[in-house]
CSV table of C-alpha atoms in Angstrom, one decimal:
chain,number,residue,atom,x,y,z
K,1,UNK,CA,-78.4,26.8,-8.7
K,2,UNK,CA,-76.6,23.3,-9.9
K,3,UNK,CA,-73.3,24.1,-10.3
K,4,UNK,CA,-71.4,20.9,-11.0
K,5,UNK,CA,-68.8,22.6,-13.5
K,6,UNK,CA,-67.9,25.0,-10.8
K,7,UNK,CA,-66.5,22.3,-8.4
K,8,UNK,CA,-64.9,19.9,-10.8
K,9,UNK,CA,-62.4,22.5,-11.4
K,10,UNK,CA,-61.2,22.8,-7.7
K,11,UNK,CA,-61.5,19.2,-6.7
K,12,UNK,CA,-59.2,18.9,-9.9
K,13,UNK,CA,-56.6,21.7,-9.2
K,14,UNK,CA,-56.7,20.0,-5.4
K,15,UNK,CA,-55.9,16.3,-6.4
K,16,UNK,CA,-52.4,17.4,-8.4
K,17,UNK,CA,-51.3,19.4,-5.7
K,18,UNK,CA,-52.2,16.4,-2.9
K,19,UNK,CA,-50.4,13.9,-5.5
K,20,UNK,CA,-47.3,16.3,-6.0
K,21,UNK,CA,-46.9,16.5,-2.4
K,22,UNK,CA,-47.2,12.8,-1.7
K,23,UNK,CA,-44.5,12.4,-4.1
K,24,UNK,CA,-42.2,15.0,-2.5
K,25,UNK,CA,-43.1,13.1,0.9
K,26,UNK,CA,-41.8,9.8,-0.9
K,27,UNK,CA,-38.8,11.2,-2.5
K,28,UNK,CA,-37.7,12.5,0.7
K,29,UNK,CA,-38.1,9.1,2.7
K,30,UNK,CA,-36.7,7.3,-0.2
K,31,UNK,CA,-33.4,10.0,0.1
K,32,UNK,CA,-33.5,9.5,3.8
K,33,UNK,CA,-33.3,5.3,3.2
K,34,UNK,CA,-30.6,5.6,0.8
K,35,UNK,CA,-28.8,7.5,3.2
K,36,UNK,CA,-28.9,4.6,5.7
K,37,UNK,CA,-28.1,1.8,3.3
K,38,UNK,CA,-25.0,0.2,4.0
K,39,UNK,CA,-23.2,0.8,0.5
K,40,UNK,CA,-23.5,4.5,1.7
K,41,UNK,CA,-21.6,4.4,4.9
K,42,UNK,CA,-18.3,5.5,5.4
K,43,UNK,CA,-15.5,3.3,5.2
K,44,UNK,CA,-14.7,3.5,9.4
K,45,UNK,CA,-18.1,3.1,10.0
K,46,UNK,CA,-18.8,-0.2,7.9
K,47,UNK,CA,-15.5,-1.8,9.7
K,48,UNK,CA,-16.8,-0.6,13.2
K,49,UNK,CA,-20.2,-2.0,12.5
K,50,UNK,CA,-19.1,-5.2,10.6
K,51,UNK,CA,-15.8,-5.8,13.0
K,52,UNK,CA,-14.6,-6.8,9.8
K,53,UNK,CA,-11.8,-4.8,7.3
K,54,UNK,CA,-10.9,-5.8,4.0
K,55,UNK,CA,-6.7,-5.8,3.2
K,56,UNK,CA,-5.1,-5.7,0.4
K,57,UNK,CA,-1.5,-6.8,-0.2
K,58,UNK,CA,1.5,-8.4,-2.8
K,59,UNK,CA,3.7,-11.4,-2.3
K,60,UNK,CA,6.9,-9.2,-1.3
K,61,UNK,CA,9.1,-10.3,1.5
K,62,UNK,CA,9.9,-9.1,3.7
K,63,UNK,CA,6.7,-6.2,3.9
K,64,UNK,CA,4.3,-9.1,2.8
K,65,UNK,CA,3.6,-12.7,1.9
K,66,UNK,CA,1.3,-15.4,2.6
K,67,UNK,CA,2.8,-18.3,4.4
K,68,UNK,CA,2.5,-22.1,3.2
K,69,UNK,CA,-0.1,-22.9,5.9
K,70,UNK,CA,-1.8,-19.4,4.7
K,71,UNK,CA,-1.3,-16.9,7.0
K,72,UNK,CA,-0.1,-13.8,5.6
K,73,UNK,CA,2.4,-12.2,7.6
K,74,UNK,CA,5.5,-9.4,7.3
K,75,UNK,CA,6.0,-6.2,8.3
K,76,UNK,CA,3.1,-4.6,6.8
K,77,UNK,CA,0.6,-7.3,7.8
K,78,UNK,CA,1.8,-8.0,11.6
K,79,UNK,CA,1.6,-3.8,12.0
K,80,UNK,CA,-2.0,-3.8,10.4
K,81,UNK,CA,-3.3,-6.7,12.5
K,82,UNK,CA,-1.6,-4.8,15.8
K,83,UNK,CA,-3.2,-1.3,14.9
K,84,UNK,CA,-6.6,-2.7,13.8
K,85,UNK,CA,-6.7,-4.7,17.2
K,86,UNK,CA,-6.0,-1.9,19.3
K,87,UNK,CA,-9.2,-0.4,17.1
K,88,UNK,CA,-11.3,-3.1,18.1
K,89,UNK,CA,-11.6,-4.9,14.7
K,90,UNK,CA,-9.9,-8.6,15.3
K,91,UNK,CA,-11.2,-9.7,11.6
K,92,UNK,CA,-9.1,-9.4,8.4
K,93,UNK,CA,-10.1,-10.5,5.0
K,94,UNK,CA,-7.0,-10.6,3.2
K,95,UNK,CA,-6.9,-10.0,-0.4
K,96,UNK,CA,-3.8,-10.7,-2.8
K,97,UNK,CA,-2.6,-9.0,-6.3
K,98,UNK,CA,0.4,-8.3,-7.8
K,99,UNK,CA,1.8,-5.2,-6.8
K,100,UNK,CA,1.0,-2.8,-9.7
K,101,UNK,CA,-3.0,-3.9,-9.2
K,102,UNK,CA,-3.1,-2.0,-5.2
K,103,UNK,CA,-3.8,1.1,-6.1
K,104,UNK,CA,-6.3,0.5,-8.8
K,105,UNK,CA,-8.4,-1.9,-6.8
K,106,UNK,CA,-8.4,0.1,-3.7
K,107,UNK,CA,-10.0,2.6,-5.3
K,108,UNK,CA,-12.4,0.2,-6.9
K,109,UNK,CA,-13.4,-1.0,-3.4
K,110,UNK,CA,-11.8,-4.3,-3.5
K,111,UNK,CA,-10.5,-3.6,-0.1
K,112,UNK,CA,-10.0,-0.7,2.4
K,113,UNK,CA,-6.1,-0.5,3.0
K,114,UNK,CA,-3.0,-1.4,1.3
K,115,UNK,CA,-0.7,-3.3,3.5
K,116,UNK,CA,2.5,-3.9,1.0
K,117,UNK,CA,5.3,-1.7,2.5
K,118,UNK,CA,4.6,0.8,-0.8
K,119,UNK,CA,6.4,3.3,-0.8
K,120,UNK,CA,4.8,7.0,-0.5
K,121,UNK,CA,5.3,9.1,-4.2
K,122,UNK,CA,3.8,11.8,-5.5
K,123,UNK,CA,2.9,10.1,-8.2
K,124,UNK,CA,0.8,7.7,-5.7
K,125,UNK,CA,-0.1,10.3,-3.4
K,126,UNK,CA,-2.4,12.2,-6.2
K,127,UNK,CA,-4.4,8.9,-6.2
K,128,UNK,CA,-4.9,7.6,-2.4
K,129,UNK,CA,-3.6,9.0,1.2
K,130,UNK,CA,-1.1,7.1,3.0
K,131,UNK,CA,-0.5,6.8,6.7
K,132,UNK,CA,2.6,8.2,8.5
K,133,UNK,CA,5.4,6.0,7.6
K,134,UNK,CA,5.8,2.9,8.9
K,135,UNK,CA,9.5,2.5,7.6
K,136,UNK,CA,12.4,4.2,5.5
K,137,UNK,CA,15.1,2.9,3.5
K,138,UNK,CA,16.6,2.9,0.4
K,139,UNK,CA,17.1,0.5,-2.7
K,140,UNK,CA,19.6,-2.0,-3.4
K,141,UNK,CA,21.0,-4.2,-6.4
K,142,UNK,CA,20.2,-8.0,-6.2
K,143,UNK,CA,23.0,-9.5,-8.6
K,144,UNK,CA,25.0,-12.6,-8.9
K,145,UNK,CA,28.1,-13.1,-6.9
K,146,UNK,CA,30.5,-12.8,-10.2
K,147,UNK,CA,28.9,-9.3,-10.6
K,148,UNK,CA,28.6,-8.0,-6.9
K,149,UNK,CA,31.8,-5.6,-7.1
K,150,UNK,CA,31.4,-4.7,-10.7
K,151,UNK,CA,27.2,-3.7,-10.4
K,152,UNK,CA,27.3,-1.6,-7.1
K,153,UNK,CA,24.5,1.1,-8.6
K,154,UNK,CA,22.5,2.6,-11.4
K,155,UNK,CA,25.2,4.3,-12.8
K,156,UNK,CA,27.4,0.8,-13.4
K,157,UNK,CA,24.0,-0.9,-15.3
K,158,UNK,CA,24.0,2.2,-17.6
K,159,UNK,CA,27.0,2.5,-18.4
K,160,UNK,CA,27.3,-1.5,-19.0
K,161,UNK,CA,25.3,-2.0,-22.3
K,162,UNK,CA,24.8,-5.7,-21.6
K,163,UNK,CA,23.7,-5.0,-18.6
K,164,UNK,CA,19.9,-6.1,-17.7
K,165,UNK,CA,17.7,-4.5,-15.3
K,166,UNK,CA,14.6,-6.4,-13.6
K,167,UNK,CA,12.6,-4.2,-11.7
K,168,UNK,CA,8.6,-5.0,-9.8
K,169,UNK,CA,6.1,-3.9,-12.1
K,170,UNK,CA,4.3,-0.5,-11.0
K,171,UNK,CA,7.5,-0.3,-8.1
K,172,UNK,CA,10.1,3.1,-7.9
K,173,UNK,CA,13.1,1.5,-9.0
K,174,UNK,CA,12.2,1.6,-13.0
K,175,UNK,CA,11.6,4.9,-13.0
K,176,UNK,CA,15.0,5.8,-10.5
K,177,UNK,CA,16.8,3.5,-13.0
K,178,UNK,CA,15.7,5.4,-16.1
K,179,UNK,CA,16.1,8.6,-14.4
K,180,UNK,CA,20.0,7.4,-13.7
K,181,UNK,CA,20.4,6.9,-17.5
K,182,UNK,CA,19.6,3.2,-18.1
K,183,UNK,CA,17.8,2.8,-20.9
K,184,UNK,CA,14.2,1.4,-21.1
K,185,UNK,CA,14.8,-1.2,-23.6
K,186,UNK,CA,17.3,-3.1,-20.7
K,187,UNK,CA,14.8,-2.5,-18.1
K,188,UNK,CA,12.6,-5.7,-18.0
K,189,UNK,CA,9.3,-5.7,-15.3
K,190,UNK,CA,8.4,-8.5,-13.3
K,191,UNK,CA,4.9,-9.0,-11.9
K,192,UNK,CA,6.8,-10.1,-8.3
K,193,UNK,CA,9.8,-10.4,-6.5
K,194,UNK,CA,10.6,-14.2,-6.7
K,195,UNK,CA,10.1,-14.2,-10.7
K,196,UNK,CA,12.8,-11.2,-11.0
K,197,UNK,CA,15.3,-12.7,-8.3
K,198,UNK,CA,14.8,-16.1,-10.4
K,199,UNK,CA,15.4,-14.3,-13.8
K,200,UNK,CA,19.1,-13.0,-12.4
K,201,UNK,CA,20.0,-16.4,-10.9
K,202,UNK,CA,19.3,-17.6,-14.4
K,203,UNK,CA,21.2,-15.0,-16.4
K,204,UNK,CA,18.2,-13.4,-17.6
K,205,UNK,CA,19.3,-10.3,-15.8
K,206,UNK,CA,21.9,-9.1,-14.0
K,207,UNK,CA,20.6,-7.5,-11.3
K,208,UNK,CA,17.3,-6.9,-9.4
K,209,UNK,CA,16.6,-3.5,-8.2
K,210,UNK,CA,14.6,-3.4,-5.0
K,211,UNK,CA,14.7,-1.8,-1.5
K,212,UNK,CA,17.2,-3.2,0.6
K,213,UNK,CA,15.3,-5.0,3.4
K,214,UNK,CA,13.9,-6.8,0.5
K,215,UNK,CA,17.1,-7.6,-1.6
K,216,UNK,CA,18.6,-9.1,1.7
K,217,UNK,CA,15.8,-11.1,2.5
K,218,UNK,CA,15.8,-12.7,-1.0
K,219,UNK,CA,19.8,-13.1,-0.9
K,220,UNK,CA,19.3,-14.6,2.4
K,221,UNK,CA,17.3,-17.4,0.7
K,222,UNK,CA,19.6,-18.4,-2.3
K,223,UNK,CA,22.8,-19.3,-2.5
K,224,UNK,CA,23.5,-18.0,-6.0
K,225,UNK,CA,22.4,-14.2,-5.1
K,226,UNK,CA,23.9,-11.4,-2.8
K,227,UNK,CA,23.5,-8.3,-1.9
K,228,UNK,CA,26.0,-5.8,-4.6
K,229,UNK,CA,28.6,-3.9,-2.6
K,230,UNK,CA,27.2,-0.8,-2.5
K,231,UNK,CA,23.4,0.4,-1.7
K,232,UNK,CA,22.3,2.4,-5.3
K,233,UNK,CA,21.7,5.3,-2.8
K,234,UNK,CA,23.1,6.5,0.0
K,235,UNK,CA,21.8,8.0,3.1
K,236,UNK,CA,19.3,9.7,3.9
K,237,UNK,CA,16.8,7.0,3.1
K,238,UNK,CA,15.5,7.7,-0.6
K,239,UNK,CA,12.0,6.3,0.1
K,240,UNK,CA,9.5,5.5,3.2
K,241,UNK,CA,6.6,2.8,2.7
K,242,UNK,CA,3.4,2.8,4.4
K,243,UNK,CA,-0.2,2.1,4.8
K,244,UNK,CA,-2.6,3.4,1.9
K,245,UNK,CA,-6.2,4.5,2.0
K,246,UNK,CA,-8.8,5.5,-0.8
K,247,UNK,CA,-8.7,10.0,-0.2
K,248,UNK,CA,-12.3,9.8,0.9
K,249,UNK,CA,-12.1,7.6,3.6
K,250,UNK,CA,-10.3,10.1,6.2
K,251,UNK,CA,-12.0,8.9,9.5
K,252,UNK,CA,-10.9,5.3,9.1
K,253,UNK,CA,-7.2,7.1,8.1
K,254,UNK,CA,-6.9,9.3,11.0
K,255,UNK,CA,-8.3,6.4,13.4
K,256,UNK,CA,-5.5,4.1,12.1
K,257,UNK,CA,-2.9,7.1,11.9
K,258,UNK,CA,-3.1,7.6,15.6
K,259,UNK,CA,-3.0,4.4,16.6
K,260,UNK,CA,0.0,3.2,14.4
K,261,UNK,CA,2.1,6.8,15.5
K,262,UNK,CA,1.4,5.5,19.0
K,263,UNK,CA,2.8,2.2,18.0
K,264,UNK,CA,5.8,3.0,16.2
K,265,UNK,CA,9.4,2.8,18.1
K,266,UNK,CA,7.8,1.4,20.8
K,267,UNK,CA,9.5,-2.2,22.4
K,268,UNK,CA,6.3,-3.9,21.6
K,269,UNK,CA,6.7,-2.4,17.5
K,270,UNK,CA,10.6,-3.4,17.7
K,271,UNK,CA,9.8,-7.0,18.8
K,272,UNK,CA,6.8,-7.4,16.1
K,273,UNK,CA,9.3,-6.1,13.1
K,274,UNK,CA,12.4,-7.6,14.3
K,275,UNK,CA,11.8,-11.5,12.8
K,276,UNK,CA,11.6,-9.9,9.6
K,277,UNK,CA,15.0,-8.1,9.3
K,278,UNK,CA,13.8,-4.5,10.3
K,279,UNK,CA,15.8,-2.6,13.0
K,280,UNK,CA,15.9,0.9,14.5
K,281,UNK,CA,17.9,2.1,11.7
K,282,UNK,CA,14.7,1.9,9.5
K,283,UNK,CA,12.3,3.6,11.8
K,284,UNK,CA,11.3,7.1,9.8
K,285,UNK,CA,13.6,9.6,10.7
K,286,UNK,CA,11.7,11.3,13.1
K,287,UNK,CA,11.2,8.6,15.1
K,288,UNK,CA,15.0,7.6,15.3
K,289,UNK,CA,16.8,7.0,18.6
K,290,UNK,CA,18.8,9.9,19.7
K,291,UNK,CA,22.4,9.2,19.2
K,292,UNK,CA,24.1,8.7,22.6
K,293,UNK,CA,26.2,11.0,23.6
K,294,UNK,CA,30.1,10.5,24.4
K,295,UNK,CA,31.7,11.7,27.7
């Protein structure tokens, strides 16, 4: 019996099954190919493959800045160079941004690491991951010579209704000043230390609050300014600086941290950061040399 009608349904059923199977195979292959695309690599795999890393920094000496001949230098960039060299990474692409843009632009992928002497704080740790600290210090005030004895800390600024405080936008000193009672209306944020120091020198602010190494660096380079008589806070250090990473880049941070920990506190590290005013006193407490015992 001729049954053309019966053969048509059987073939009609086989064709959709074959088509669906083919689509599933193609889909699986497509997903496998996507997994191999460079854009899907983790940061360390990409950096190791390319031999290049992108590092974000700001202009705040002695932590990081660009010299007139174009070299990015300072405590953080030179330390990053040393660590990545140990990891076999010789090429660094430097990206300079304002301090307040470092974390947002790290998170959006413009660069892989922050090397700017950034303080580790709980608020920042909710956004990014940090390496082991490379230094610890406290805040200090940059003032004009006439105010060096009068304005010694946040308390003096809070009590003087005419005292205006300059801070770096996004830095911790603004929050610390508010907590110490300095009114928000007398705290003025600047994009970089140079413009903030200039405001103090020009009489547009009575003081600039920054980390002690930054304040000393600025005071040494402008005869109109000096570091206030006392640090804003006493020992122990109020904060430690470290390198910043995206939270998902765990392997990159792990490898960087292992080399960093091995390097910190060595004679080579001391020689590297000494030109920027860092001494063993700025080492994280766990790396501080033991005090000498007197007979």
